Coordinates of C-alpha atoms in Angstrom, one line a residue:
M16 CA 106.1 104.2 72.7
V17 CA 102.4 104.9 72.1
L18 CA 101.4 101.2 71.9
R19 CA 103.5 100.3 75.0
T20 CA 101.9 103.1 77.0
F21 CA 98.3 102.9 75.8
G22 CA 98.2 99.2 74.9
W23 CA 96.2 98.3 78.0
S24 CA 93.8 101.1 77.4
F25 CA 93.2 100.0 73.8
G26 CA 92.6 96.5 75.0
V27 CA 90.1 97.6 77.7
T28 CA 88.4 99.8 75.2
A29 CA 87.9 96.9 72.8
A30 CA 86.7 94.6 75.6
G31 CA 84.4 97.3 77.1
L32 CA 82.7 98.1 73.7
V33 CA 82.2 94.4 72.9
T34 CA 80.7 93.9 76.4
A35 CA 78.4 96.9 75.9
F36 CA 77.2 95.5 72.5
L37 CA 76.5 92.1 74.0
F38 CA 74.8 93.7 77.0
G39 CA 72.6 96.2 75.2
G40 CA 73.2 96.3 71.5
W41 CA 74.3 99.3 69.4
E42 CA 72.6 101.7 71.8
A43 CA 74.8 100.6 74.7
F44 CA 77.8 100.5 72.4
A45 CA 77.3 104.2 71.5
L46 CA 76.5 105.3 75.1
V47 CA 79.7 103.7 76.4
G48 CA 81.7 105.5 73.7
I49 CA 80.2 108.8 74.6
L50 CA 80.8 108.3 78.3
S51 CA 84.4 107.4 77.6
I52 CA 85.0 110.6 75.8
L53 CA 83.2 112.5 78.6
E54 CA 85.5 111.0 81.2
I55 CA 88.7 111.7 79.3
S56 CA 87.7 115.3 78.6
L57 CA 86.8 115.9 82.3
S58 CA 89.9 114.2 83.7
F59 CA 92.8 115.4 81.4
D60 CA 93.9 117.8 84.1
N61 CA 93.8 115.0 86.6
A62 CA 96.4 113.1 84.5
V63 CA 98.7 116.2 84.5
V64 CA 98.5 116.6 88.2
N65 CA 98.9 112.8 88.7
A66 CA 102.1 112.9 86.6
G67 CA 103.5 115.7 88.7
V68 CA 103.2 113.5 91.8
L69 CA 104.0 110.2 90.2
K70 CA 107.4 111.2 88.9
K71 CA 108.5 111.7 92.5
M72 CA 107.7 108.1 93.4
N73 CA 110.0 105.1 93.0
E74 CA 109.3 102.2 90.6
F75 CA 107.4 100.0 93.2
W76 CA 104.9 102.7 94.0
Q77 CA 104.5 103.7 90.4
K78 CA 103.5 100.1 89.7
I79 CA 101.1 100.1 92.7
F80 CA 99.5 103.3 91.3
L81 CA 99.2 101.9 87.8
T82 CA 97.8 98.5 88.9
I83 CA 96.0 98.6 92.2
G84 CA 95.2 102.3 91.7
I85 CA 93.4 101.6 88.4
L86 CA 91.3 98.9 90.1
I87 CA 90.3 101.4 92.7
A88 CA 89.6 104.0 90.1
V89 CA 87.5 101.8 87.7
F90 CA 85.7 99.5 90.1
G91 CA 85.8 101.5 93.2
M92 CA 84.8 105.0 92.1
R93 CA 82.9 104.2 88.8
L94 CA 81.0 101.2 89.9
V95 CA 81.0 100.7 93.7
F96 CA 80.9 104.4 94.7
P97 CA 77.4 105.2 93.2
I98 CA 76.0 102.0 94.9
V99 CA 77.5 103.1 98.3
I100 CA 75.9 106.5 97.9
V101 CA 72.5 104.9 97.3
S102 CA 73.0 102.5 100.2
V103 CA 73.9 105.2 102.6
S104 CA 71.4 107.9 101.5
A105 CA 68.4 105.4 101.3
Q106 CA 69.6 103.4 104.3
L107 CA 69.6 100.2 102.3
G108 CA 71.9 97.2 102.5
P109 CA 74.5 96.7 99.8
I110 CA 72.6 93.8 98.2
E111 CA 69.4 95.8 98.1
A112 CA 71.3 98.8 96.6
V113 CA 72.7 96.5 93.8
D114 CA 69.2 95.1 93.2
L115 CA 67.9 98.6 93.0
A116 CA 70.6 99.6 90.5
L117 CA 69.8 96.7 88.2
N118 CA 66.0 96.5 88.5
D119 CA 64.8 100.0 89.3
Q120 CA 67.2 102.4 87.6
E121 CA 64.9 105.4 87.8
R122 CA 64.8 105.2 91.6
Y123 CA 68.5 104.5 91.6
E124 CA 69.2 107.7 89.5
Q125 CA 67.0 109.7 91.9
L126 CA 68.9 108.6 95.0
V127 CA 72.3 109.4 93.4
T128 CA 71.0 112.8 92.2
D129 CA 69.7 113.6 95.6
A130 CA 73.1 112.9 97.1
H131 CA 74.7 115.4 94.7
P132 CA 74.9 118.4 97.1
A133 CA 77.0 116.4 99.6
I134 CA 79.2 115.0 96.8
A135 CA 79.7 118.4 95.2
A136 CA 80.6 120.0 98.5
F137 CA 83.1 117.3 99.4
G138 CA 84.8 117.2 96.0
G139 CA 84.6 120.9 95.5
M140 CA 86.3 121.7 98.8
F141 CA 89.0 119.1 98.2
L142 CA 89.8 120.4 94.7
L143 CA 89.6 124.0 95.8
M144 CA 92.2 123.4 98.5
I145 CA 94.6 121.9 95.9
F146 CA 94.2 125.0 93.8
L147 CA 94.6 127.5 96.7
N148 CA 97.7 125.9 98.0
F149 CA 99.2 126.0 94.5
L150 CA 98.4 129.7 94.2
F151 CA 99.7 130.6 97.7
D152 CA 102.9 128.6 97.3
E153 CA 105.6 131.2 98.0
E154 CA 108.4 128.7 97.1
R155 CA 107.3 128.2 93.5
D156 CA 109.8 129.8 91.1
V157 CA 107.9 129.5 87.8
H158 CA 104.9 131.7 87.3
W159 CA 102.5 131.5 84.4
L160 CA 100.0 134.4 85.0
K161 CA 102.5 136.5 86.8
V162 CA 100.2 139.4 87.5
I163 CA 98.0 137.1 89.5
E164 CA 100.4 134.5 90.9
R165 CA 103.3 136.6 92.2
P166 CA 101.1 138.8 94.5
L167 CA 99.2 135.7 95.7
A168 CA 102.4 133.8 96.3
R169 CA 103.5 136.6 98.7
F170 CA 100.2 136.2 100.6
G171 CA 101.3 132.6 101.0
Q172 CA 103.5 133.7 103.9
V173 CA 100.3 134.1 106.0
E174 CA 99.8 130.8 107.8
G175 CA 96.6 128.9 107.0
L176 CA 95.4 131.4 104.4
A177 CA 94.2 128.7 102.0
V178 CA 92.1 127.2 104.7
V179 CA 90.5 130.6 105.5
V180 CA 89.7 131.2 101.9
A181 CA 88.3 127.7 101.5
L182 CA 86.1 128.1 104.6
I183 CA 84.7 131.4 103.2
A184 CA 83.9 129.7 100.0
L185 CA 82.1 126.9 102.0
L186 CA 80.2 129.5 104.0
I187 CA 79.0 131.2 100.8
S188 CA 78.2 127.8 99.2
G189 CA 76.1 126.8 102.2
T190 CA 74.2 130.0 102.6
V191 CA 73.7 131.0 98.9
L192 CA 73.7 127.7 97.1
G193 CA 72.8 125.1 99.7
T194 CA 69.5 126.7 100.7
H195 CA 68.2 126.0 97.2
A196 CA 70.1 122.8 96.3
V197 CA 69.0 120.9 93.2
L198 CA 67.4 117.5 94.0
Y199 CA 65.7 115.0 91.7
D200 CA 62.2 116.4 92.0
G201 CA 63.0 120.1 92.7
H202 CA 64.9 122.2 95.2
S203 CA 65.5 121.9 98.9
D204 CA 67.4 123.4 101.8
E205 CA 70.5 121.3 102.0
S206 CA 72.8 123.9 103.7
A207 CA 73.6 121.6 106.7
T208 CA 74.5 118.8 104.4
V209 CA 76.7 121.1 102.3
Y210 CA 78.5 122.4 105.4
L211 CA 79.1 118.9 106.8
A212 CA 80.3 117.4 103.5
G213 CA 82.5 120.5 102.7
I214 CA 84.2 120.3 106.1
A215 CA 84.8 116.6 105.5
G216 CA 86.4 117.4 102.2
L217 CA 88.6 120.0 103.7
L218 CA 89.7 117.7 106.6
T219 CA 90.4 114.9 104.1
Y220 CA 92.7 117.1 102.2
L221 CA 94.5 118.4 105.3
I222 CA 95.0 114.9 106.7
V223 CA 96.1 113.1 103.5
N224 CA 98.2 116.0 102.2
G225 CA 99.6 116.8 105.6
L226 CA 100.8 113.2 106.2
S227 CA 102.3 112.9 102.7
S228 CA 104.1 116.2 103.2
H229 CA 105.3 115.2 106.7
F230 CA 106.9 112.0 105.4
E231 CA 108.2 113.7 102.3
N232 CA 110.0 116.2 104.4
K233 CA 111.8 113.4 106.2
I234 CA 113.6 112.5 103.0
E235 CA 114.9 116.1 102.5
E236 CA 118.3 114.9 103.7
D237 CA 118.3 112.4 100.9
E238 CA 117.4 115.2 98.4
E239 CA 120.3 117.3 99.7
Q240 CA 122.6 114.4 99.1
Q241 CA 121.1 114.1 95.7
H242 CA 122.0 117.7 94.9
E243 CA 125.5 117.1 96.0
A244 CA 125.7 114.0 93.9
E245 CA 124.3 115.9 90.9
E246 CA 127.0 118.6 91.3
A247 CA 129.7 115.9 91.5
A248 CA 128.2 114.1 88.5
R249 CA 128.1 117.3 86.4
R250 CA 131.7 118.0 87.2
A251 CA 132.6 114.4 86.2
G252 CA 130.5 114.6 83.1
K253 CA 128.2 111.8 84.2
Q254 CA 124.4 111.5 84.5
A255 CA 123.0 112.6 87.9
P256 CA 121.0 110.1 90.0
V257 CA 117.4 110.7 91.0
V258 CA 116.1 110.2 94.5
L259 CA 112.4 109.1 94.4
L260 CA 109.8 108.8 97.1
A261 CA 109.5 105.4 98.8
G262 CA 108.0 103.9 102.0
K263 CA 105.5 105.9 104.1
A264 CA 106.0 109.1 102.0
A265 CA 105.1 107.3 98.8
F266 CA 102.2 105.5 100.5
F267 CA 100.6 108.8 101.6
M268 CA 101.3 110.2 98.1
F269 CA 99.4 107.2 96.8
L270 CA 96.5 107.9 99.1
Y271 CA 96.6 111.6 98.0
L272 CA 96.4 110.5 94.3
E273 CA 93.5 108.2 95.0
V274 CA 91.5 110.8 96.9
L275 CA 92.3 113.3 94.1
D276 CA 91.0 110.8 91.5
A277 CA 87.9 110.3 93.5
S278 CA 87.2 114.0 93.6
F279 CA 87.7 114.3 89.8
S280 CA 85.3 111.3 89.3
F281 CA 82.4 112.9 91.2
D282 CA 81.3 115.1 88.3
G283 CA 81.8 112.3 85.8
V284 CA 79.7 109.9 87.8
I285 CA 76.9 112.4 88.4
G286 CA 77.1 113.7 84.8
A287 CA 76.8 110.2 83.4
F288 CA 73.2 110.0 84.6
A289 CA 72.3 112.8 82.2
I290 CA 73.2 110.4 79.5
T291 CA 72.0 107.0 80.9
N292 CA 70.9 105.6 84.2
D293 CA 72.1 102.1 83.5
P294 CA 74.9 101.3 86.1
V295 CA 76.6 98.7 83.8
V296 CA 76.9 101.1 80.9
I297 CA 78.1 103.9 83.2
A298 CA 80.7 101.7 84.7
L299 CA 82.0 100.5 81.3
G300 CA 82.1 104.0 79.8
L301 CA 83.7 105.7 82.8
G302 CA 86.1 102.8 83.3
I303 CA 87.4 103.0 79.8
G304 CA 87.9 106.7 80.3
A305 CA 89.7 106.1 83.6
M306 CA 92.1 103.7 81.8
Y307 CA 93.1 106.4 79.3
V308 CA 93.7 108.9 82.2
R309 CA 96.1 106.4 83.8
S310 CA 97.9 105.8 80.5
L311 CA 98.2 109.5 79.8
T312 CA 99.7 109.9 83.3
V313 CA 102.4 107.3 82.4
Y314 CA 103.0 109.0 79.0
L315 CA 103.5 112.4 80.6
V316 CA 106.0 111.0 83.1
R317 CA 107.9 108.9 80.5
Q318 CA 108.2 111.8 78.1
G319 CA 109.2 114.3 80.8
T320 CA 106.4 116.5 79.5
L321 CA 105.9 118.5 82.7
D322 CA 109.6 119.5 82.6
E323 CA 109.6 120.3 78.9
Y324 CA 106.4 122.4 79.0
R325 CA 106.8 124.5 82.1
Y326 CA 103.3 126.0 82.3
L327 CA 101.4 122.7 81.7
E328 CA 101.1 122.0 85.4
H329 CA 99.9 125.5 86.0
G330 CA 97.1 125.1 83.5
A331 CA 96.1 121.8 85.2
H332 CA 95.8 123.5 88.6
Y333 CA 93.7 126.3 87.2
A334 CA 91.5 123.7 85.6
I335 CA 91.3 122.0 89.1
G336 CA 90.3 125.3 90.6
A337 CA 87.6 125.9 87.9
L338 CA 86.3 122.3 88.5
G339 CA 86.2 122.8 92.2
I340 CA 84.2 126.1 91.8
L341 CA 81.9 124.5 89.3
L342 CA 81.2 121.6 91.6
L343 CA 80.1 124.1 94.3
I344 CA 77.9 126.0 91.8
T345 CA 76.2 122.7 90.8
I346 CA 74.8 122.4 94.3
R347 CA 72.1 124.9 93.1
W348 CA 72.4 125.2 89.3
H349 CA 73.1 122.5 86.7
V350 CA 76.3 123.0 84.7
N351 CA 76.5 121.0 81.5
E352 CA 79.4 118.5 81.5
V353 CA 80.5 119.7 78.1
I354 CA 81.2 123.2 79.5
T355 CA 83.2 121.7 82.4
G356 CA 85.3 119.6 80.0
L357 CA 85.9 122.4 77.6
I358 CA 87.1 124.8 80.4
G359 CA 89.7 122.3 81.5
V360 CA 90.9 121.5 78.0
A361 CA 91.0 125.3 77.1
L362 CA 93.1 126.1 80.2
I363 CA 95.5 123.2 79.7
G364 CA 95.7 124.0 75.9
T365 CA 96.5 127.6 76.6
A366 CA 99.2 126.6 79.1
F367 CA 100.7 124.2 76.6
W368 CA 100.7 126.9 73.9
T369 CA 102.4 129.5 76.1
S370 CA 105.0 126.8 77.1
L371 CA 105.8 126.3 73.4
R372 CA 106.2 130.1 72.9
H373 CA 108.5 130.3 75.9
N374 CA 110.6 127.3 74.6
R375 CA 110.9 128.9 71.2
R376 CA 111.8 132.3 72.6
D377 CA 114.3 130.7 75.0
A378 CA 115.9 128.8 72.0
L379 CA 116.2 132.0 70.0
Q380 CA 117.9 133.7 72.9
G381 CA 120.4 130.9 73.3
G382 CA 118.4 129.1 76.2
G383 CA 119.7 128.2 79.6
E384 CA 119.4 131.7 81.1
G385 CA 118.3 130.4 84.4
G386 CA 115.8 132.6 86.2
E387 CA 112.4 131.1 86.3
G388 CA 112.4 127.5 85.4
G389 CA 116.1 126.8 84.9
S390 CA 117.1 123.7 83.0
P391 CA 114.8 120.7 82.5
A392 CA 114.9 118.2 85.4
Q393 CA 116.1 114.6 85.1
K394 CA 113.3 112.3 83.8
P395 CA 112.5 109.6 86.3
E396 CA 111.8 106.1 85.0
V397 CA 108.4 104.6 84.9
P398 CA 108.1 100.8 85.0
S399 CA 108.0 99.6 81.4
G400 CA 106.0 96.5 82.2
V401 CA 102.8 98.4 83.0

């Protein structure tokens, strides 16, 4: 199971490390290993959220996410994205930006760092919206931190509350943080940039999430038929079928996952420059890490981990909220990437531990009491050939 799921990641790791050694010797080899670990630690919560969406999609779109999606994640966000940033911010052509990345790495790092306020505002707002919509979801039955989540879920009845809170956060970010934004050679007033990028991140979330939700609602009739089929199957003692997202609904879910992955990769790409400014080494290290995130996503879906450990997805969303807030904070103050990674791992680890405690308590009490959570959902299949 492990080899089948992580086989491609092991292969890419070996190829990446060999390439790094041939490119820059043992120093490049070590740097690629460090960057890989950094990316995995920063993106573990990304894998958990990805799995929550991926399990709803049919086999075709799962394959698209695990093939084309990984190409976008590795080559698009980890290699092309920084070059695009340099090209836009310095008003250079793509070829000139590539030449700058290869031949003037100090200037290249400076341009990417100077673009950080815009990147942090965009990614921070996108991730914050994911977290806020999770907190204000009044239809969610399972609550982890009940003292916090139950009252906030009731506030979810207020239309557009998540957007209002996000805009307040953006206003504070622009006025308090953006006026003293960190640039390569000091601080500068980047409040206008923060406002513009933050609104762009908010709009991106609303458009992509809104479209995916719109088409997902269109298959509610199929889901109702599924429930009827499940009841009939239970009465007959058979396994219930699972209706998975396809067509336009799955397409917009795929877009949502790619934008989400992009938002998660922002801090990794920027943080990588604290370790090295060589674009080849950065692409190799973060690319290897991205492969493990994809493989971990598949593992979580195949094992039905999110159904078995009921609070794991909660921990991931809290980690997303923490990352979104930290991204906004880094507009003005530097936050060490180790701290960012440890916060995410701590939140997910705590959620996993409390899930284990709940399962043990439930088992001792005879299980299956219903209430919050109910019985585990049917595990959807993930294509075995990926």
